[in-house]
C-alpha cells in the first residue's frame, strides 16, 4: 500500500529528487531467464507508479523510492517450517529464485529469540524477548539484506557486489561476495571502529576508506554506480531487493513466538519488520492482532527522533556525532517511513546519550549474557527511557532487536569496564583479593 500524502509531502519528494536518477543501462538488464520468485514488479512508495523488475531504485515521475511487489502463492505454516534452518525458509516471500537455498550463500537468518526474563525484571516488564542477530555469519542483521541483494544482482547480470557502509554492511558484502566467488568493492568512513575495518579487510576484495561521514561515502557510491554499470551497490542501485531481506526479522519473530505477533517491537529495520508482520497477517499465517513500533536513535545522530518530537513529517539532515557509528547516518533514507509506521501503530521514537548507550550495553550483558554493539545499547537505552516516560506498556509482550555483536565496538565500552590487576597464582593471593569479607 502506498502511504497517503501527509504534511510536507512535497518536501519529502524533493529529498528524493536530490538523489541520483534511476540506474538502467544497456549492459545490466534483467534477462528473459532471470527469476525473482513470486515478485512481479517494483512500485513507487510515494506515487504508486509500477515498473518492471530490474536495476531501478527511484521513480522517474516523483523520485520516490521503489519497493518490490508480489503475487504470493498459498503458503502454510508447515510448509515454511519444513524449509531450511535459515532465512531461505521464507524464499517464497522474497524476490529470489526458487533454488536459492542450493546456491553458495552465507545462509543467514533464523537467529535466536531469547526470553529475557532477567532484563525484564530489571526494567519492570512482564514479558520481554531479544531477537539476537549476532548469530548471523558476520554477526549482524546485514547478512540478511546482502543475501537478497546478491541473489537479485546475480539474476540481473551484475559482476561486482559493492556498498557504502558504516561497518556491518561492509563485513556482510565482503563475506557474501567471497562465498559466491564474485568481486567486492566496499567503502567506509576512515574513522570507523578498528574491529569493523579488520573484519572487512580479512575477506579480501577492494576495501576503500574515505575521509568523511557515511553520507559523504554514500554520495560517492551513488556517483560510482553511474560510472560502473556492472557494479551492484546493494543499498543504492539494487536497494529495493536489498531492503526486502529485513522482512525476515519480522517473519522469524512471528514464527518463533508460535505464529503470533508481539504487542510491541523496537530495534533495527522497523519499517520492514512492520511490513513482514503485515504480510504474514494478510496471508493468514498469523492472527490479526495490533502491534506498536518503537524507534531508537543516539542523541548525537537523531534526526528522526527530533522530527517525531516536533511533529514534523520531514526529516532534516544532521551531522553525526555519536559512538553508535552504525547508526551515524545523518540523512536516513527510511526516516519519513519510520515516522509513518510509528505513528500509524501508536508507537514512539526517542534518543539516548552516549553515556546511556554504554550503560545499556552493560545492562544487557549483565542481565542476559548478550554483548550487543552500540546499536543494541541504543535500543535498550531507549526501551528503558520510554518505560520511565510511560510511553511503552510494561505489561505488553515486547521484542527488541539486537542487531550486532559487541565485539565489533569494543572501544565504546573499553573505558567503562574495570579490568582487575593480576594476582599471584596462589590461594593466599586469591583470598587476599577476593575474600568474602572484602
GROMACS .gro file of C-alpha atoms in nm:
model
  438
    1UNK     CA    1   0.000   0.000   0.000
    2UNK     CA    2   0.134   0.343  -0.089
    3UNK     CA    3   0.146   0.589   0.204
    4UNK     CA    4  -0.114   0.863   0.175
    5UNK     CA    5   0.012   1.219   0.132
    6UNK     CA    6   0.100   1.390   0.457
    7UNK     CA    7   0.219   1.730   0.572
    8UNK     CA    8   0.539   1.824   0.398
    9UNK     CA    9   0.494   1.558   0.129
   10UNK     CA   10   0.629   1.792  -0.136
   11UNK     CA   11   0.943   1.845   0.070
   12UNK     CA   12   0.982   1.470   0.104
   13UNK     CA   13   0.960   1.421  -0.273
   14UNK     CA   14   1.216   1.699  -0.316
   15UNK     CA   15   1.453   1.499  -0.096
   16UNK     CA   16   1.426   1.202  -0.329
   17UNK     CA   17   1.487   1.433  -0.624
   18UNK     CA   18   1.830   1.516  -0.487
   19UNK     CA   19   1.937   1.155  -0.519
   20UNK     CA   20   2.087   1.005  -0.834
   21UNK     CA   21   1.846   0.919  -1.113
   22UNK     CA   22   1.733   0.557  -1.159
   23UNK     CA   23   2.001   0.327  -1.297
   24UNK     CA   24   1.903   0.144  -1.615
   25UNK     CA   25   2.184   0.051  -1.851
   26UNK     CA   26   2.231  -0.147  -2.169
   27UNK     CA   27   2.488  -0.377  -2.008
   28UNK     CA   28   2.292  -0.455  -1.693
   29UNK     CA   29   1.937  -0.560  -1.763
   30UNK     CA   30   1.705  -0.828  -1.642
   31UNK     CA   31   1.745  -1.120  -1.881
   32UNK     CA   32   1.440  -1.317  -2.001
   33UNK     CA   33   1.556  -1.612  -1.792
   34UNK     CA   34   1.600  -1.412  -1.471
   35UNK     CA   35   1.395  -1.535  -1.180
   36UNK     CA   36   1.274  -1.330  -0.886
   37UNK     CA   37   1.037  -1.588  -0.743
   38UNK     CA   38   0.688  -1.450  -0.690
   39UNK     CA   39   0.794  -1.086  -0.729
   40UNK     CA   40   0.601  -0.916  -1.010
   41UNK     CA   41   0.742  -0.564  -1.029
   42UNK     CA   42   0.861  -0.253  -0.850
   43UNK     CA   43   0.621   0.012  -0.723
   44UNK     CA   44   0.688   0.366  -0.605
   45UNK     CA   45   0.628   0.412  -0.234
   46UNK     CA   46   0.506   0.767  -0.299
   47UNK     CA   47   0.302   0.784  -0.620
   48UNK     CA   48   0.238   0.413  -0.685
   49UNK     CA   49   0.381   0.400  -1.038
   50UNK     CA   50   0.480   0.042  -1.126
   51UNK     CA   51   0.796  -0.065  -1.308
   52UNK     CA   52   0.926  -0.392  -1.441
   53UNK     CA   53   1.172  -0.584  -1.227
   54UNK     CA   54   1.525  -0.463  -1.293
   55UNK     CA   55   1.804  -0.238  -1.164
   56UNK     CA   56   1.579   0.056  -1.076
   57UNK     CA   57   1.556   0.220  -0.735
   58UNK     CA   58   1.394   0.562  -0.782
   59UNK     CA   59   1.070   0.663  -0.952
   60UNK     CA   60   1.105   0.851  -1.280
   61UNK     CA   61   0.790   1.051  -1.202
   62UNK     CA   62   0.845   1.171  -0.844
   63UNK     CA   63   1.190   1.034  -0.746
   64UNK     CA   64   1.030   0.834  -0.465
   65UNK     CA   65   1.192   0.504  -0.363
   66UNK     CA   66   1.078   0.179  -0.523
   67UNK     CA   67   0.983  -0.141  -0.344
   68UNK     CA   68   0.914  -0.495  -0.461
   69UNK     CA   69   0.556  -0.610  -0.516
   70UNK     CA   70   0.441  -0.972  -0.535
   71UNK     CA   71   0.175  -1.220  -0.635
   72UNK     CA   72   0.212  -1.463  -0.347
   73UNK     CA   73   0.112  -1.829  -0.367
   74UNK     CA   74  -0.088  -2.004  -0.098
   75UNK     CA   75   0.152  -2.066   0.191
   76UNK     CA   76   0.119  -2.273   0.506
   77UNK     CA   77   0.300  -2.270   0.837
   78UNK     CA   78   0.402  -2.632   0.796
   79UNK     CA   79   0.545  -2.563   0.452
   80UNK     CA   80   0.762  -2.282   0.590
   81UNK     CA   81   0.868  -2.488   0.891
   82UNK     CA   82   0.984  -2.766   0.657
   83UNK     CA   83   1.228  -2.527   0.490
   84UNK     CA   84   1.599  -2.483   0.565
   85UNK     CA   85   1.708  -2.352   0.909
   86UNK     CA   86   1.790  -2.008   0.771
   87UNK     CA   87   1.615  -1.719   0.601
   88UNK     CA   88   1.559  -1.918   0.281
   89UNK     CA   89   1.268  -2.092   0.453
   90UNK     CA   90   1.087  -1.769   0.351
   91UNK     CA   91   1.212  -1.773  -0.009
   92UNK     CA   92   0.854  -1.767  -0.141
   93UNK     CA   93   0.812  -1.427   0.026
   94UNK     CA   94   1.131  -1.278  -0.119
   95UNK     CA   95   1.249  -1.163  -0.467
   96UNK     CA   96   1.486  -1.459  -0.507
   97UNK     CA   97   1.497  -1.762  -0.741
   98UNK     CA   98   1.335  -2.087  -0.622
   99UNK     CA   99   1.671  -2.264  -0.599
  100UNK     CA  100   1.831  -2.001  -0.376
  101UNK     CA  101   1.885  -2.246  -0.088
  102UNK     CA  102   2.107  -2.460  -0.313
  103UNK     CA  103   2.329  -2.171  -0.418
  104UNK     CA  104   2.656  -2.075  -0.241
  105UNK     CA  105   2.530  -1.814   0.006
  106UNK     CA  106   2.621  -1.735   0.365
  107UNK     CA  107   2.285  -1.885   0.473
  108UNK     CA  108   2.194  -1.613   0.724
  109UNK     CA  109   1.888  -1.588   0.942
  110UNK     CA  110   1.683  -1.790   1.184
  111UNK     CA  111   1.881  -1.646   1.473
  112UNK     CA  112   1.781  -1.695   1.836
  113UNK     CA  113   1.481  -1.536   2.001
  114UNK     CA  114   1.583  -1.515   2.367
  115UNK     CA  115   1.333  -1.491   2.651
  116UNK     CA  116   1.487  -1.207   2.855
  117UNK     CA  117   1.335  -1.253   3.200
  118UNK     CA  118   1.631  -1.102   3.385
  119UNK     CA  119   1.630  -0.783   3.180
  120UNK     CA  120   1.251  -0.767   3.200
  121UNK     CA  121   1.271  -0.787   3.581
  122UNK     CA  122   1.536  -0.513   3.591
  123UNK     CA  123   1.317  -0.287   3.379
  124UNK     CA  124   0.985  -0.377   3.541
  125UNK     CA  125   0.837  -0.552   3.237
  126UNK     CA  126   0.612  -0.858   3.219
  127UNK     CA  127   0.748  -1.037   2.910
  128UNK     CA  128   1.049  -0.935   2.704
  129UNK     CA  129   1.229  -1.111   2.419
  130UNK     CA  130   1.557  -1.034   2.241
  131UNK     CA  131   1.589  -1.114   1.871
  132UNK     CA  132   1.964  -1.170   1.874
  133UNK     CA  133   2.108  -1.120   1.526
  134UNK     CA  134   2.465  -1.163   1.646
  135UNK     CA  135   2.418  -1.521   1.528
  136UNK     CA  136   2.437  -1.429   1.160
  137UNK     CA  137   2.752  -1.523   0.962
  138UNK     CA  138   2.922  -1.183   1.004
  139UNK     CA  139   2.745  -1.114   1.334
  140UNK     CA  140   2.485  -0.858   1.228
  141UNK     CA  141   2.147  -0.839   1.057
  142UNK     CA  142   2.316  -0.703   0.744
  143UNK     CA  143   2.381  -1.059   0.625
  144UNK     CA  144   2.006  -1.085   0.560
  145UNK     CA  145   1.979  -0.786   0.328
  146UNK     CA  146   2.302  -0.865   0.144
  147UNK     CA  147   2.189  -1.222   0.073
  148UNK     CA  148   1.877  -1.098  -0.109
  149UNK     CA  149   2.066  -0.819  -0.287
  150UNK     CA  150   2.329  -1.065  -0.410
  151UNK     CA  151   2.064  -1.303  -0.543
  152UNK     CA  152   1.895  -1.019  -0.734
  153UNK     CA  153   2.224  -0.878  -0.861
  154UNK     CA  154   2.321  -1.221  -0.995
  155UNK     CA  155   1.991  -1.251  -1.181
  156UNK     CA  156   2.042  -0.906  -1.334
  157UNK     CA  157   2.392  -0.983  -1.457
  158UNK     CA  158   2.596  -0.756  -1.231
  159UNK     CA  159   2.962  -0.857  -1.199
  160UNK     CA  160   3.068  -0.676  -0.879
  161UNK     CA  161   2.899  -0.653  -0.538
  162UNK     CA  162   2.956  -0.316  -0.374
  163UNK     CA  163   2.836  -0.086  -0.097
  164UNK     CA  164   2.889   0.226   0.111
  165UNK     CA  165   2.877   0.126   0.477
  166UNK     CA  166   2.913   0.219   0.843
  167UNK     CA  167   3.078  -0.119   0.902
  168UNK     CA  168   2.839  -0.409   0.939
  169UNK     CA  169   2.726  -0.391   0.577
  170UNK     CA  170   3.088  -0.385   0.461
  171UNK     CA  171   3.151  -0.705   0.659
  172UNK     CA  172   2.845  -0.871   0.507
  173UNK     CA  173   2.915  -0.769   0.146
  174UNK     CA  174   3.280  -0.873   0.156
  175UNK     CA  175   3.192  -1.211   0.310
  176UNK     CA  176   2.896  -1.284   0.082
  177UNK     CA  177   3.096  -1.195  -0.230
  178UNK     CA  178   3.382  -1.419  -0.119
  179UNK     CA  179   3.140  -1.708  -0.061
  180UNK     CA  180   2.977  -1.656  -0.402
  181UNK     CA  181   3.308  -1.616  -0.583
  182UNK     CA  182   3.249  -1.261  -0.706
  183UNK     CA  183   3.446  -0.940  -0.665
  184UNK     CA  184   3.352  -0.693  -0.393
  185UNK     CA  185   3.411  -0.318  -0.355
  186UNK     CA  186   3.321  -0.170  -0.016
  187UNK     CA  187   3.366   0.184   0.114
  188UNK     CA  188   3.353   0.308   0.474
  189UNK     CA  189   3.433   0.624   0.669
  190UNK     CA  190   3.800   0.621   0.772
  191UNK     CA  191   3.717   0.677   1.142
  192UNK     CA  192   3.519   0.353   1.165
  193UNK     CA  193   3.583   0.118   1.458
  194UNK     CA  194   3.906  -0.076   1.402
  195UNK     CA  195   3.727  -0.404   1.467
  196UNK     CA  196   3.492  -0.345   1.173
  197UNK     CA  197   3.778  -0.241   0.946
  198UNK     CA  198   3.970  -0.560   1.023
  199UNK     CA  199   3.665  -0.783   0.986
  200UNK     CA  200   3.607  -0.640   0.640
  201UNK     CA  201   3.964  -0.640   0.513
  202UNK     CA  202   4.013  -1.004   0.605
  203UNK     CA  203   3.780  -1.119   0.327
  204UNK     CA  204   3.988  -0.964   0.053
  205UNK     CA  205   3.820  -0.768  -0.226
  206UNK     CA  206   3.859  -0.395  -0.277
  207UNK     CA  207   3.833  -0.204   0.051
  208UNK     CA  208   3.819   0.177   0.044
  209UNK     CA  209   3.834   0.407   0.347
  210UNK     CA  210   3.709   0.763   0.292
  211UNK     CA  211   3.781   1.079   0.487
  212UNK     CA  212   3.424   1.187   0.558
  213UNK     CA  213   3.094   1.083   0.712
  214UNK     CA  214   2.875   0.798   0.596
  215UNK     CA  215   2.667   1.047   0.399
  216UNK     CA  216   2.982   1.153   0.211
  217UNK     CA  217   3.060   0.787   0.138
  218UNK     CA  218   2.702   0.729   0.023
  219UNK     CA  219   2.718   1.019  -0.223
  220UNK     CA  220   3.040   0.880  -0.368
  221UNK     CA  221   2.877   0.539  -0.407
  222UNK     CA  222   2.582   0.691  -0.594
  223UNK     CA  223   2.824   0.860  -0.836
  224UNK     CA  224   3.024   0.540  -0.885
  225UNK     CA  225   2.705   0.346  -0.957
  226UNK     CA  226   2.656   0.567  -1.261
  227UNK     CA  227   3.018   0.523  -1.371
  228UNK     CA  228   3.025   0.142  -1.333
  229UNK     CA  229   2.709  -0.014  -1.478
  230UNK     CA  230   2.819  -0.368  -1.391
  231UNK     CA  231   2.859  -0.288  -1.017
  232UNK     CA  232   2.566  -0.371  -0.790
  233UNK     CA  233   2.569  -0.130  -0.498
  234UNK     CA  234   2.346  -0.325  -0.265
  235UNK     CA  235   2.198  -0.022  -0.090
  236UNK     CA  236   2.191   0.204  -0.397
  237UNK     CA  237   2.102   0.060  -0.738
  238UNK     CA  238   1.960  -0.270  -0.611
  239UNK     CA  239   1.818  -0.122  -0.293
  240UNK     CA  240   1.456  -0.242  -0.341
  241UNK     CA  241   1.572  -0.605  -0.331
  242UNK     CA  242   1.823  -0.545  -0.052
  243UNK     CA  243   1.554  -0.390   0.168
  244UNK     CA  244   1.332  -0.698   0.141
  245UNK     CA  245   1.584  -0.906   0.335
  246UNK     CA  246   1.493  -0.720   0.654
  247UNK     CA  247   1.138  -0.858   0.643
  248UNK     CA  248   1.276  -1.191   0.756
  249UNK     CA  249   1.334  -1.044   1.102
  250UNK     CA  250   0.959  -0.999   1.130
  251UNK     CA  251   0.887  -1.343   0.983
  252UNK     CA  252   1.119  -1.513   1.231
  253UNK     CA  253   0.988  -1.324   1.532
  254UNK     CA  254   0.634  -1.435   1.449
  255UNK     CA  255   0.729  -1.796   1.380
  256UNK     CA  256   0.948  -1.826   1.690
  257UNK     CA  257   0.667  -1.687   1.906
  258UNK     CA  258   0.448  -1.973   1.785
  259UNK     CA  259   0.299  -1.792   1.483
  260UNK     CA  260   0.175  -1.485   1.668
  261UNK     CA  261   0.281  -1.121   1.686
  262UNK     CA  262   0.421  -0.932   1.986
  263UNK     CA  263   0.239  -0.631   2.121
  264UNK     CA  264   0.547  -0.410   2.090
  265UNK     CA  265   0.869  -0.421   1.886
  266UNK     CA  266   1.178  -0.199   1.891
  267UNK     CA  267   1.519  -0.201   1.724
  268UNK     CA  268   1.663  -0.213   1.373
  269UNK     CA  269   1.479  -0.216   1.039
  270UNK     CA  270   1.139  -0.131   1.185
  271UNK     CA  271   0.976  -0.038   0.855
  272UNK     CA  272   1.048  -0.380   0.708
  273UNK     CA  273   0.965  -0.565   1.031
  274UNK     CA  274   0.628  -0.392   1.017
  275UNK     CA  275   0.594  -0.497   0.653
  276UNK     CA  276   0.677  -0.856   0.748
  277UNK     CA  277   0.408  -0.858   1.016
  278UNK     CA  278   0.157  -0.709   0.770
  279UNK     CA  279   0.232  -0.970   0.504
  280UNK     CA  280   0.203  -1.262   0.745
  281UNK     CA  281  -0.131  -1.126   0.862
  282UNK     CA  282  -0.265  -1.076   0.509
  283UNK     CA  283  -0.159  -1.430   0.416
  284UNK     CA  284  -0.343  -1.575   0.714
  285UNK     CA  285  -0.025  -1.715   0.869
  286UNK     CA  286  -0.073  -1.526   1.197
  287UNK     CA  287  -0.388  -1.395   1.371
  288UNK     CA  288  -0.467  -1.031   1.309
  289UNK     CA  289  -0.360  -0.856   1.631
  290UNK     CA  290  -0.236  -0.499   1.674
  291UNK     CA  291   0.131  -0.419   1.732
  292UNK     CA  292   0.315  -0.099   1.819
  293UNK     CA  293   0.651   0.003   1.670
  294UNK     CA  294   0.912   0.200   1.867
  295UNK     CA  295   1.217   0.369   1.717
  296UNK     CA  296   1.552   0.435   1.883
  297UNK     CA  297   1.838   0.670   1.795
  298UNK     CA  298   2.153   0.804   1.956
  299UNK     CA  299   2.120   1.169   2.060
  300UNK     CA  300   2.432   1.256   1.860
  301UNK     CA  301   2.253   1.149   1.541
  302UNK     CA  302   1.879   1.169   1.598
  303UNK     CA  303   1.709   1.342   1.304
  304UNK     CA  304   1.412   1.101   1.306
  305UNK     CA  305   1.363   1.128   1.682
  306UNK     CA  306   1.377   1.508   1.653
  307UNK     CA  307   1.118   1.507   1.374
  308UNK     CA  308   0.890   1.281   1.578
  309UNK     CA  309   0.917   1.500   1.887
  310UNK     CA  310   0.845   1.814   1.683
  311UNK     CA  311   0.551   1.657   1.499
  312UNK     CA  312   0.720   1.700   1.162
  313UNK     CA  313   0.687   1.478   0.856
  314UNK     CA  314   1.019   1.581   0.702
  315UNK     CA  315   1.346   1.457   0.850
  316UNK     CA  316   1.611   1.727   0.849
  317UNK     CA  317   1.970   1.602   0.793
  318UNK     CA  318   2.224   1.638   1.073
  319UNK     CA  319   2.598   1.584   1.109
  320UNK     CA  320   2.655   1.272   1.323
  321UNK     CA  321   2.848   1.283   1.649
  322UNK     CA  322   2.799   0.960   1.844
  323UNK     CA  323   2.979   0.642   1.946
  324UNK     CA  324   2.699   0.448   1.776
  325UNK     CA  325   2.871   0.464   1.438
  326UNK     CA  326   2.648   0.202   1.275
  327UNK     CA  327   2.359   0.444   1.333
  328UNK     CA  328   2.555   0.756   1.238
  329UNK     CA  329   2.355   0.832   0.926
  330UNK     CA  330   2.267   1.199   0.919
  331UNK     CA  331   2.021   1.174   0.630
  332UNK     CA  332   1.849   0.834   0.670
  333UNK     CA  333   1.665   0.721   0.357
  334UNK     CA  334   1.387   0.550   0.551
  335UNK     CA  335   1.338   0.833   0.801
  336UNK     CA  336   0.999   0.952   0.673
  337UNK     CA  337   0.871   0.595   0.659
  338UNK     CA  338   0.981   0.522   1.014
  339UNK     CA  339   0.770   0.821   1.119
  340UNK     CA  340   0.475   0.684   0.920
  341UNK     CA  341   0.496   0.337   1.074
  342UNK     CA  342   0.549   0.456   1.431
  343UNK     CA  343   0.258   0.700   1.413
  344UNK     CA  344   0.027   0.452   1.242
  345UNK     CA  345   0.088   0.186   1.506
  346UNK     CA  346   0.073   0.422   1.804
  347UNK     CA  347   0.440   0.387   1.897
  348UNK     CA  348   0.709   0.643   1.972
  349UNK     CA  349   1.067   0.739   1.885
  350UNK     CA  350   1.327   0.859   2.135
  351UNK     CA  351   1.702   0.902   2.164
  352UNK     CA  352   1.966   0.846   2.432
  353UNK     CA  353   2.309   0.991   2.504
  354UNK     CA  354   2.636   0.806   2.451
  355UNK     CA  355   2.669   0.755   2.828
  356UNK     CA  356   2.322   0.598   2.833
  357UNK     CA  357   2.420   0.375   2.541
  358UNK     CA  358   2.724   0.245   2.728
  359UNK     CA  359   2.523   0.185   3.044
  360UNK     CA  360   2.258  -0.002   2.843
  361UNK     CA  361   2.521  -0.223   2.676
  362UNK     CA  362   2.648  -0.322   3.020
  363UNK     CA  363   2.295  -0.381   3.149
  364UNK     CA  364   2.213  -0.613   2.859
  365UNK     CA  365   2.536  -0.806   2.909
  366UNK     CA  366   2.500  -0.832   3.288
  367UNK     CA  367   2.136  -0.944   3.283
  368UNK     CA  368   2.117  -1.170   2.976
  369UNK     CA  369   2.474  -1.254   2.877
  370UNK     CA  370   2.421  -1.075   2.545
  371UNK     CA  371   2.704  -0.843   2.440
  372UNK     CA  372   2.543  -0.611   2.190
  373UNK     CA  373   2.716  -0.347   1.984
  374UNK     CA  374   2.638   0.020   2.028
  375UNK     CA  375   2.318  -0.006   1.823
  376UNK     CA  376   2.190  -0.264   2.071
  377UNK     CA  377   2.278  -0.026   2.352
  378UNK     CA  378   2.071   0.243   2.183
  379UNK     CA  379   1.772   0.006   2.163
  380UNK     CA  380   1.793  -0.099   2.529
  381UNK     CA  381   1.860   0.256   2.643
  382UNK     CA  382   1.555   0.389   2.460
  383UNK     CA  383   1.346   0.097   2.589
  384UNK     CA  384   1.432   0.197   2.945
  385UNK     CA  385   1.368   0.565   2.871
  386UNK     CA  386   1.027   0.506   2.713
  387UNK     CA  387   0.924   0.283   3.003
  388UNK     CA  388   1.014   0.555   3.253
  389UNK     CA  389   0.820   0.811   3.050
  390UNK     CA  390   0.514   0.587   3.033
  391UNK     CA  391   0.517   0.570   2.653
  392UNK     CA  392   0.581   0.196   2.638
  393UNK     CA  393   0.349  -0.055   2.808
  394UNK     CA  394   0.540  -0.272   3.062
  395UNK     CA  395   0.260  -0.530   3.056
  396UNK     CA  396   0.264  -0.587   2.679
  397UNK     CA  397   0.477  -0.863   2.530
  398UNK     CA  398   0.776  -0.688   2.375
  399UNK     CA  399   1.052  -0.788   2.132
  400UNK     CA  400   1.370  -0.584   2.096
  401UNK     CA  401   1.623  -0.645   1.821
  402UNK     CA  402   1.993  -0.671   1.898
  403UNK     CA  403   2.131  -0.611   1.551
  404UNK     CA  404   2.504  -0.671   1.603
  405UNK     CA  405   2.791  -0.801   1.814
  406UNK     CA  406   2.965  -0.600   2.084
  407UNK     CA  407   3.298  -0.747   1.978
  408UNK     CA  408   3.279  -0.506   1.683
  409UNK     CA  409   3.253  -0.195   1.901
  410UNK     CA  410   3.492  -0.269   2.189
  411UNK     CA  411   3.624   0.088   2.203
  412UNK     CA  412   3.282   0.214   2.311
  413UNK     CA  413   3.293   0.024   2.641
  414UNK     CA  414   3.666  -0.019   2.697
  415UNK     CA  415   3.699   0.268   2.944
  416UNK     CA  416   3.374   0.181   3.123
  417UNK     CA  417   3.477  -0.174   3.211
  418UNK     CA  418   3.704  -0.242   3.509
  419UNK     CA  419   3.977  -0.494   3.429
  420UNK     CA  420   4.143  -0.602   3.757
  421UNK     CA  421   4.516  -0.622   3.806
  422UNK     CA  422   4.650  -0.978   3.803
  423UNK     CA  423   4.714  -1.178   4.122
  424UNK     CA  424   4.975  -1.438   4.206
  425UNK     CA  425   4.864  -1.799   4.132
  426UNK     CA  426   4.813  -1.888   4.500
  427UNK     CA  427   4.518  -1.943   4.733
  428UNK     CA  428   4.654  -1.676   4.962
  429UNK     CA  429   4.659  -1.417   4.687
  430UNK     CA  430   4.304  -1.506   4.582
  431UNK     CA  431   4.177  -1.484   4.943
  432UNK     CA  432   4.352  -1.154   4.992
  433UNK     CA  433   4.188  -1.001   4.685
  434UNK     CA  434   3.850  -1.176   4.683
  435UNK     CA  435   3.777  -1.262   5.045
  436UNK     CA  436   3.400  -1.263   5.119
  437UNK     CA  437   3.471  -1.010   5.391
  438UNK     CA  438   3.616  -0.759   5.147
   0.00000   0.00000   0.00000
